[in-house]
mmCIF file of C-alpha atoms in Angstrom:
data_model
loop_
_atom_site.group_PDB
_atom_site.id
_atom_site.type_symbol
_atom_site.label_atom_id
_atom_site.label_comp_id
_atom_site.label_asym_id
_atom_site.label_seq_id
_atom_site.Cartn_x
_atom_site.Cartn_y
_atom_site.Cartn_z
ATOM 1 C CA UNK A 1265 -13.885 6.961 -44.669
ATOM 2 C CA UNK A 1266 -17.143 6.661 -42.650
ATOM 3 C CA UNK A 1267 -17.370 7.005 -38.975
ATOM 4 C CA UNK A 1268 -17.818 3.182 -38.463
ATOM 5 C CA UNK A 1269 -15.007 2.077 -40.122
ATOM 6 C CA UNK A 1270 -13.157 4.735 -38.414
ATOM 7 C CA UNK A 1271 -14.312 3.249 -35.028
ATOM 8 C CA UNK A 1272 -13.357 0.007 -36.317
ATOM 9 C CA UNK A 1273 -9.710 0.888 -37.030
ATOM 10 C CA UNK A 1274 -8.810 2.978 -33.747
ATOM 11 C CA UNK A 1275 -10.161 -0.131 -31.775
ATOM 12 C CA UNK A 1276 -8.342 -2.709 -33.235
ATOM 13 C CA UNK A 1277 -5.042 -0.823 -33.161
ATOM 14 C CA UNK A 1278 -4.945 0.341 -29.298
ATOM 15 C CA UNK A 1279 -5.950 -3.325 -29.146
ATOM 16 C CA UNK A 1280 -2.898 -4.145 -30.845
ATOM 17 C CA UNK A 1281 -0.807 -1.624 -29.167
ATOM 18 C CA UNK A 1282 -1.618 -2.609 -25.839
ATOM 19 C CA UNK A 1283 -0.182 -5.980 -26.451
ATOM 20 C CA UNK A 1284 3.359 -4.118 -26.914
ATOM 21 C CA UNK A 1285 3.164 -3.367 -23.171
ATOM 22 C CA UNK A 1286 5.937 -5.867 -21.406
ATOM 23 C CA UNK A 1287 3.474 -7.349 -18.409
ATOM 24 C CA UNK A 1288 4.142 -5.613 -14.662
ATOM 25 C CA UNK A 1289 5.429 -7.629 -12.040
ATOM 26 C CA UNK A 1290 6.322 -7.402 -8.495
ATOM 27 C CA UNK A 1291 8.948 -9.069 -7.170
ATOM 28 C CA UNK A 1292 9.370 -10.522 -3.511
ATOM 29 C CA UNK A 1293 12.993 -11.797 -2.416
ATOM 30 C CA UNK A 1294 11.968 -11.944 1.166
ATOM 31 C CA UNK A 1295 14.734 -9.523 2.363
ATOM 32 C CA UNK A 1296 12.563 -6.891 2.540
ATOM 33 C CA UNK A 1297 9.183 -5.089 3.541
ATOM 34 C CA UNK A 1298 7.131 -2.401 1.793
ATOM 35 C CA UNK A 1299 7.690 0.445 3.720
ATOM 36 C CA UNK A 1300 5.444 4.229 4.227
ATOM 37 C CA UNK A 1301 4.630 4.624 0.176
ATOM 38 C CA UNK A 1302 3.225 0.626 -0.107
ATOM 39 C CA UNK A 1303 5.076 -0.157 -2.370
ATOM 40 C CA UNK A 1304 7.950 -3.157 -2.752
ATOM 41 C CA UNK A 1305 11.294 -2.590 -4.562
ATOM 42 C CA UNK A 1306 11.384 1.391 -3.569
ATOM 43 C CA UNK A 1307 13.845 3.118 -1.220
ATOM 44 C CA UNK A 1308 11.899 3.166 1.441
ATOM 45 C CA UNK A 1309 11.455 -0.550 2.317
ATOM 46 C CA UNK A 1310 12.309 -2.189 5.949
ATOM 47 C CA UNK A 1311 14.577 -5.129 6.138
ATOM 48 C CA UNK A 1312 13.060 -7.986 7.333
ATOM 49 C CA UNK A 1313 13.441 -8.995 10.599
ATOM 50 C CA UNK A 1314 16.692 -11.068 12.007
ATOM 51 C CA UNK A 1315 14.512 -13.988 13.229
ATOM 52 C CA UNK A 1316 14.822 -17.607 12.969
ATOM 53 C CA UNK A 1317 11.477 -18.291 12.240
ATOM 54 C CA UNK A 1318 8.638 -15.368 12.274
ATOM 55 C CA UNK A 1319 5.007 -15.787 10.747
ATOM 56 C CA UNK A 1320 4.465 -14.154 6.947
ATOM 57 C CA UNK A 1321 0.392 -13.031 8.355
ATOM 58 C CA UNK A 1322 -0.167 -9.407 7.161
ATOM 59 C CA UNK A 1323 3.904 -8.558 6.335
ATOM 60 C CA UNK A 1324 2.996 -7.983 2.633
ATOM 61 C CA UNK A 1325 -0.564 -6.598 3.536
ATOM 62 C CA UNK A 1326 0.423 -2.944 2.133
ATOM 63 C CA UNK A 1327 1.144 -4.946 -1.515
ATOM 64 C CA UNK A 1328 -2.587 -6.519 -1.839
ATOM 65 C CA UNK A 1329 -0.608 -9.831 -0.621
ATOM 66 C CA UNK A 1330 -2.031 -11.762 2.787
ATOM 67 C CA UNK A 1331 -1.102 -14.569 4.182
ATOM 68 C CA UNK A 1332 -3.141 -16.734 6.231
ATOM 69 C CA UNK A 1333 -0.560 -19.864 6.367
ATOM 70 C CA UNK A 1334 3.074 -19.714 5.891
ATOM 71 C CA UNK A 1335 6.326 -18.435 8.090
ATOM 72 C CA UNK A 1336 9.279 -17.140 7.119
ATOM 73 C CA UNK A 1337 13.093 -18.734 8.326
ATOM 74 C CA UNK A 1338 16.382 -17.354 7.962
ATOM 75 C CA UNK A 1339 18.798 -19.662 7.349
ATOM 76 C CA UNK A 1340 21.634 -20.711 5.267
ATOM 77 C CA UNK A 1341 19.587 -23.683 3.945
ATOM 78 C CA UNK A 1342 18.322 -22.349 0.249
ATOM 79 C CA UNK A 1343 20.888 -20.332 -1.409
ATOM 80 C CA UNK A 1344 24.334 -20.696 1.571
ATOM 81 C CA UNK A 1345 24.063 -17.725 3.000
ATOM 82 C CA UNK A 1346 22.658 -17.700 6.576
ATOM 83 C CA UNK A 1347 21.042 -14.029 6.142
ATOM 84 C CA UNK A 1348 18.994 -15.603 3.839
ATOM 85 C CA UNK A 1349 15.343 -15.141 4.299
ATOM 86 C CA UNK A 1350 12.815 -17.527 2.694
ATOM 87 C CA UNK A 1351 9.616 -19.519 3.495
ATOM 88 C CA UNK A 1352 9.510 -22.584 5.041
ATOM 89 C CA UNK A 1353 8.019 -24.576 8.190
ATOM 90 C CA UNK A 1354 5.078 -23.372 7.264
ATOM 91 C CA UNK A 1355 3.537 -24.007 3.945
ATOM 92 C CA UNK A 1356 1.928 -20.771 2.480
ATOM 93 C CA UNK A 1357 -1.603 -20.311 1.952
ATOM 94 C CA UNK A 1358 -2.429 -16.751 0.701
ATOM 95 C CA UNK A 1359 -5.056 -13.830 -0.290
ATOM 96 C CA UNK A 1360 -4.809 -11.466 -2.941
ATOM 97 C CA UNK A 1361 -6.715 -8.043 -2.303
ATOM 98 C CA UNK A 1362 -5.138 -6.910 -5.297
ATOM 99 C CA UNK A 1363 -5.249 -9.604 -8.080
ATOM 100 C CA UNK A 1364 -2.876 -10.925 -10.092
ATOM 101 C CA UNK A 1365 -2.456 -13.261 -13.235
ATOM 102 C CA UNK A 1366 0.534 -14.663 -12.570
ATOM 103 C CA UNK A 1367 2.622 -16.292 -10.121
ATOM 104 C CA UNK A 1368 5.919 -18.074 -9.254
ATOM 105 C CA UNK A 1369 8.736 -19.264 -6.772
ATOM 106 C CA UNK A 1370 11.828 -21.421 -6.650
ATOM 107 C CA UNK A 1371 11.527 -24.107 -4.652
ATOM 108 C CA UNK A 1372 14.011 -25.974 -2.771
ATOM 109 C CA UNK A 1373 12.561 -29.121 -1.074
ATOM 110 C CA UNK A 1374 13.037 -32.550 -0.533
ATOM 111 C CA UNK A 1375 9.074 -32.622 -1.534
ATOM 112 C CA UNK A 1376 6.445 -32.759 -4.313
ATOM 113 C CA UNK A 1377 5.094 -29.169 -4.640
ATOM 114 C CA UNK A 1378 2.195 -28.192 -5.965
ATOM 115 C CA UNK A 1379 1.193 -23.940 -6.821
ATOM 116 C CA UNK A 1380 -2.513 -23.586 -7.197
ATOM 117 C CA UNK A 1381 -4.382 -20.240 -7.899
ATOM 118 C CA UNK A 1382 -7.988 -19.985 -7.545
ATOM 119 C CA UNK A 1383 -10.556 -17.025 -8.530
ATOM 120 C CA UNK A 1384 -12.409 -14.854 -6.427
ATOM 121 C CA UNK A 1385 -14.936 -17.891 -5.867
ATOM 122 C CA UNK A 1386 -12.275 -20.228 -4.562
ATOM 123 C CA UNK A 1387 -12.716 -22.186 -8.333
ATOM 124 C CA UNK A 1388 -9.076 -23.245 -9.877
ATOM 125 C CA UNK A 1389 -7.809 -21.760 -12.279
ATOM 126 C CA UNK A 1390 -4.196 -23.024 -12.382
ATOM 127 C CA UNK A 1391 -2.040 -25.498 -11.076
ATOM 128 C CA UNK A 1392 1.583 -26.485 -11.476
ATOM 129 C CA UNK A 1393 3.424 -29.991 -9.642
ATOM 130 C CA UNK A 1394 7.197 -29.890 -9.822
ATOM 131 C CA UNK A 1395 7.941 -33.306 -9.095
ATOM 132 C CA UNK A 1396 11.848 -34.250 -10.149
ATOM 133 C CA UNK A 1397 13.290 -37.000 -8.366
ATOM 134 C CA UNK A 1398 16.602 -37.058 -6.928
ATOM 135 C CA UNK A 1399 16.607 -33.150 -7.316
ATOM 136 C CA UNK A 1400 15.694 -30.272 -4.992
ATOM 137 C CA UNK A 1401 15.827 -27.664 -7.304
ATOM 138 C CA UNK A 1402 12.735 -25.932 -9.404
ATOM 139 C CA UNK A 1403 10.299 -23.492 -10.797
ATOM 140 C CA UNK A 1404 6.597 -23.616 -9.648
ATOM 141 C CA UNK A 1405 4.297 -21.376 -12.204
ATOM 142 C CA UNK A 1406 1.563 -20.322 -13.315
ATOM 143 C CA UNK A 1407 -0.658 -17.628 -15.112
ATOM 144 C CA UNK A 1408 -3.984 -16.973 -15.859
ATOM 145 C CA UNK A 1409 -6.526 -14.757 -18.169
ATOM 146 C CA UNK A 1410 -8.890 -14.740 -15.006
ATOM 147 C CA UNK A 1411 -7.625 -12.826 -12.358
ATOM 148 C CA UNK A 1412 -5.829 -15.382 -9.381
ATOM 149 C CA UNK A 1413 -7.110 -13.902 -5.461
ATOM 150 C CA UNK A 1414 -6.038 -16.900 -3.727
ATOM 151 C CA UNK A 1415 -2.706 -18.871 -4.115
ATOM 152 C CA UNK A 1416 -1.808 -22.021 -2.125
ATOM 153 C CA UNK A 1417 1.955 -23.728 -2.621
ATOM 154 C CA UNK A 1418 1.655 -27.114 -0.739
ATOM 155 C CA UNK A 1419 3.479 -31.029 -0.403
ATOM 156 C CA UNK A 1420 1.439 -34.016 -0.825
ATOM 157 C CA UNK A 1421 1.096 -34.067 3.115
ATOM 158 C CA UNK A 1422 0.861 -31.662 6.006
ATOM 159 C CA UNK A 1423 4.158 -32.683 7.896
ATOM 160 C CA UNK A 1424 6.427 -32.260 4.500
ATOM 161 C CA UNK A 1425 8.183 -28.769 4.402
ATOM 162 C CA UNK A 1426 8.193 -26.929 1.518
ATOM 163 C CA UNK A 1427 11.500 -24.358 1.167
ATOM 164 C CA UNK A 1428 10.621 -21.592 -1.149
ATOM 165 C CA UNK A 1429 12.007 -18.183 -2.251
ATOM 166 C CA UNK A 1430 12.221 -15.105 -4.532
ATOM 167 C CA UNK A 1431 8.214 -15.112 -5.700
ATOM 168 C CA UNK A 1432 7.097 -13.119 -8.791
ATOM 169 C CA UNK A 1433 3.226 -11.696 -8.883
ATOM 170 C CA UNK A 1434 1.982 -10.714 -12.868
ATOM 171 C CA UNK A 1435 -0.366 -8.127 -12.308
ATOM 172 C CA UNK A 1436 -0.999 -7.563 -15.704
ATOM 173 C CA UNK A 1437 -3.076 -10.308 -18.216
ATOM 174 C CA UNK A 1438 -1.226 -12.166 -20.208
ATOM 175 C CA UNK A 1439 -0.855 -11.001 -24.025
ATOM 176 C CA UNK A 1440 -3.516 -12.993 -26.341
ATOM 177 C CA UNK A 1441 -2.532 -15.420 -29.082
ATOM 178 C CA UNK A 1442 -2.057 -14.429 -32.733
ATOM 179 C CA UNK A 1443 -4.950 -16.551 -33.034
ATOM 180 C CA UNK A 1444 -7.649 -14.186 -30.335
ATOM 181 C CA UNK A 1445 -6.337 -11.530 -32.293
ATOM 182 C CA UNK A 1446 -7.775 -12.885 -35.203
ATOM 183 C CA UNK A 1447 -11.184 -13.798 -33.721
ATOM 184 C CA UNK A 1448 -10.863 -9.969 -32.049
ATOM 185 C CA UNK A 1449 -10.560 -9.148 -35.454
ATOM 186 C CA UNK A 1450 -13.602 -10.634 -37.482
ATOM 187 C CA UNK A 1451 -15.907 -10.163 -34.451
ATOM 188 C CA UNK A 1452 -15.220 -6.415 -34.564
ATOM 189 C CA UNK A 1453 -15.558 -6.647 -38.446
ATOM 190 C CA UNK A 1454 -18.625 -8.143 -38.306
ATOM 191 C CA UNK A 1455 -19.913 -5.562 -35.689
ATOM 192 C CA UNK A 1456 -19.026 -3.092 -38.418
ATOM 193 C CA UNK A 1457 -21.060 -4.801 -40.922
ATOM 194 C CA UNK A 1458 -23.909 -5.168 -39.096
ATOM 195 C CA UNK A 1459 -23.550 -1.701 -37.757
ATOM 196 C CA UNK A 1460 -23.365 -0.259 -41.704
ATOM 197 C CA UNK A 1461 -25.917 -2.660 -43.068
ATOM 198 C CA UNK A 1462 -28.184 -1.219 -40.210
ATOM 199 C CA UNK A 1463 -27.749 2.630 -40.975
ATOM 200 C CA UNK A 1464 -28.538 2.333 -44.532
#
């Protein structure tokens, strides 16, 4: 076998072998702070704060994750219990230092809600609107193949309250279609040709 089909091969199947990687994730409930090591969901994490109502600003700084709208509230409002912490009061606005592709939150509102990510030029690149009358209860998401550094989750007007909790960030891209994989598949073929047509 010559070297450019042996190229050919090893590319498309660590191409295909990264796509059997599950996609990473970070998880924020809200109850918690990264702590010394930066990282969310280890043993060292802080408790958040017993307040009523305290601003989200740089709490989830050490994560890539900061905020320049949004507060959080405990209260027994989302879920019944009254240690619960979650955001509302303040609608979030937020900057990613680390991107992600993916993001999403329950929400809990009386409200429209709309979750829109943008790229690092402030351009959209996804949007989701739960709107279900005569129920509170949803899933805002959305995901990307362009990394998301900006993330808004807003009502249709400034004085509506949005209540939202327990927010997933992708940080990994999302797993191509059968059908990239086939366009992967004849572009890199054709390379090949072109490649052996040219060495002869």
């Amino acid at each position: 076998m010559n070297k450019v089909w042996r190229i050919v091969i090893a590319l498309f199947v660590s191409v295909l072998c990264s796509a059997g990687a599950g996609a990473a994730s970070i998880t924020i409930d809200f109850e918690h702070l990264p702590g010394a090591d930066g990282v969310l969901g280890t043993a060292d994490d802080v408790p958040t704060a017993d307040t009523f109502i305290d601003t989200l600003d740089e709490k989830y700084a050490a994560i890539g994750l900061h905020f320049s709208q949004g507060s959080l509230m405990q209260f027994a409002f989302f879920d019944g219990n009254p240690l619960n912490h979650f955001i509302s009061s303040t609608n979030p606005i937020a900057t990613l230092s680390v991107p992600v592709y993916g993001i999403s939150i329950n929400t809990r509102s009386s409200w429209k809600a709309t979750l829109t990510g943008y790229d690092a030029q402030g351009h959209v690149l996804a949007m989701d609107v739960l709107d279900t009358p005569g129920s509170f209860d949803g899933r805002l998401s959305i995901s990307s193949n362009v990394p998301i550094y900006r993330f808004s989750i807003l009502p249709p007007a400034s004085n509506e309250i949005l209540n939202l909790d327990n927010m997933v960030l992708t940080t990994t891209a999302p797993v191509p279609e059968p059908s990239q994989y086939a366009m992967l598949l004849a572009g890199v073929l054709l390379t090949a040709g072109w490649a052996r047509r040219r060495s002869r």
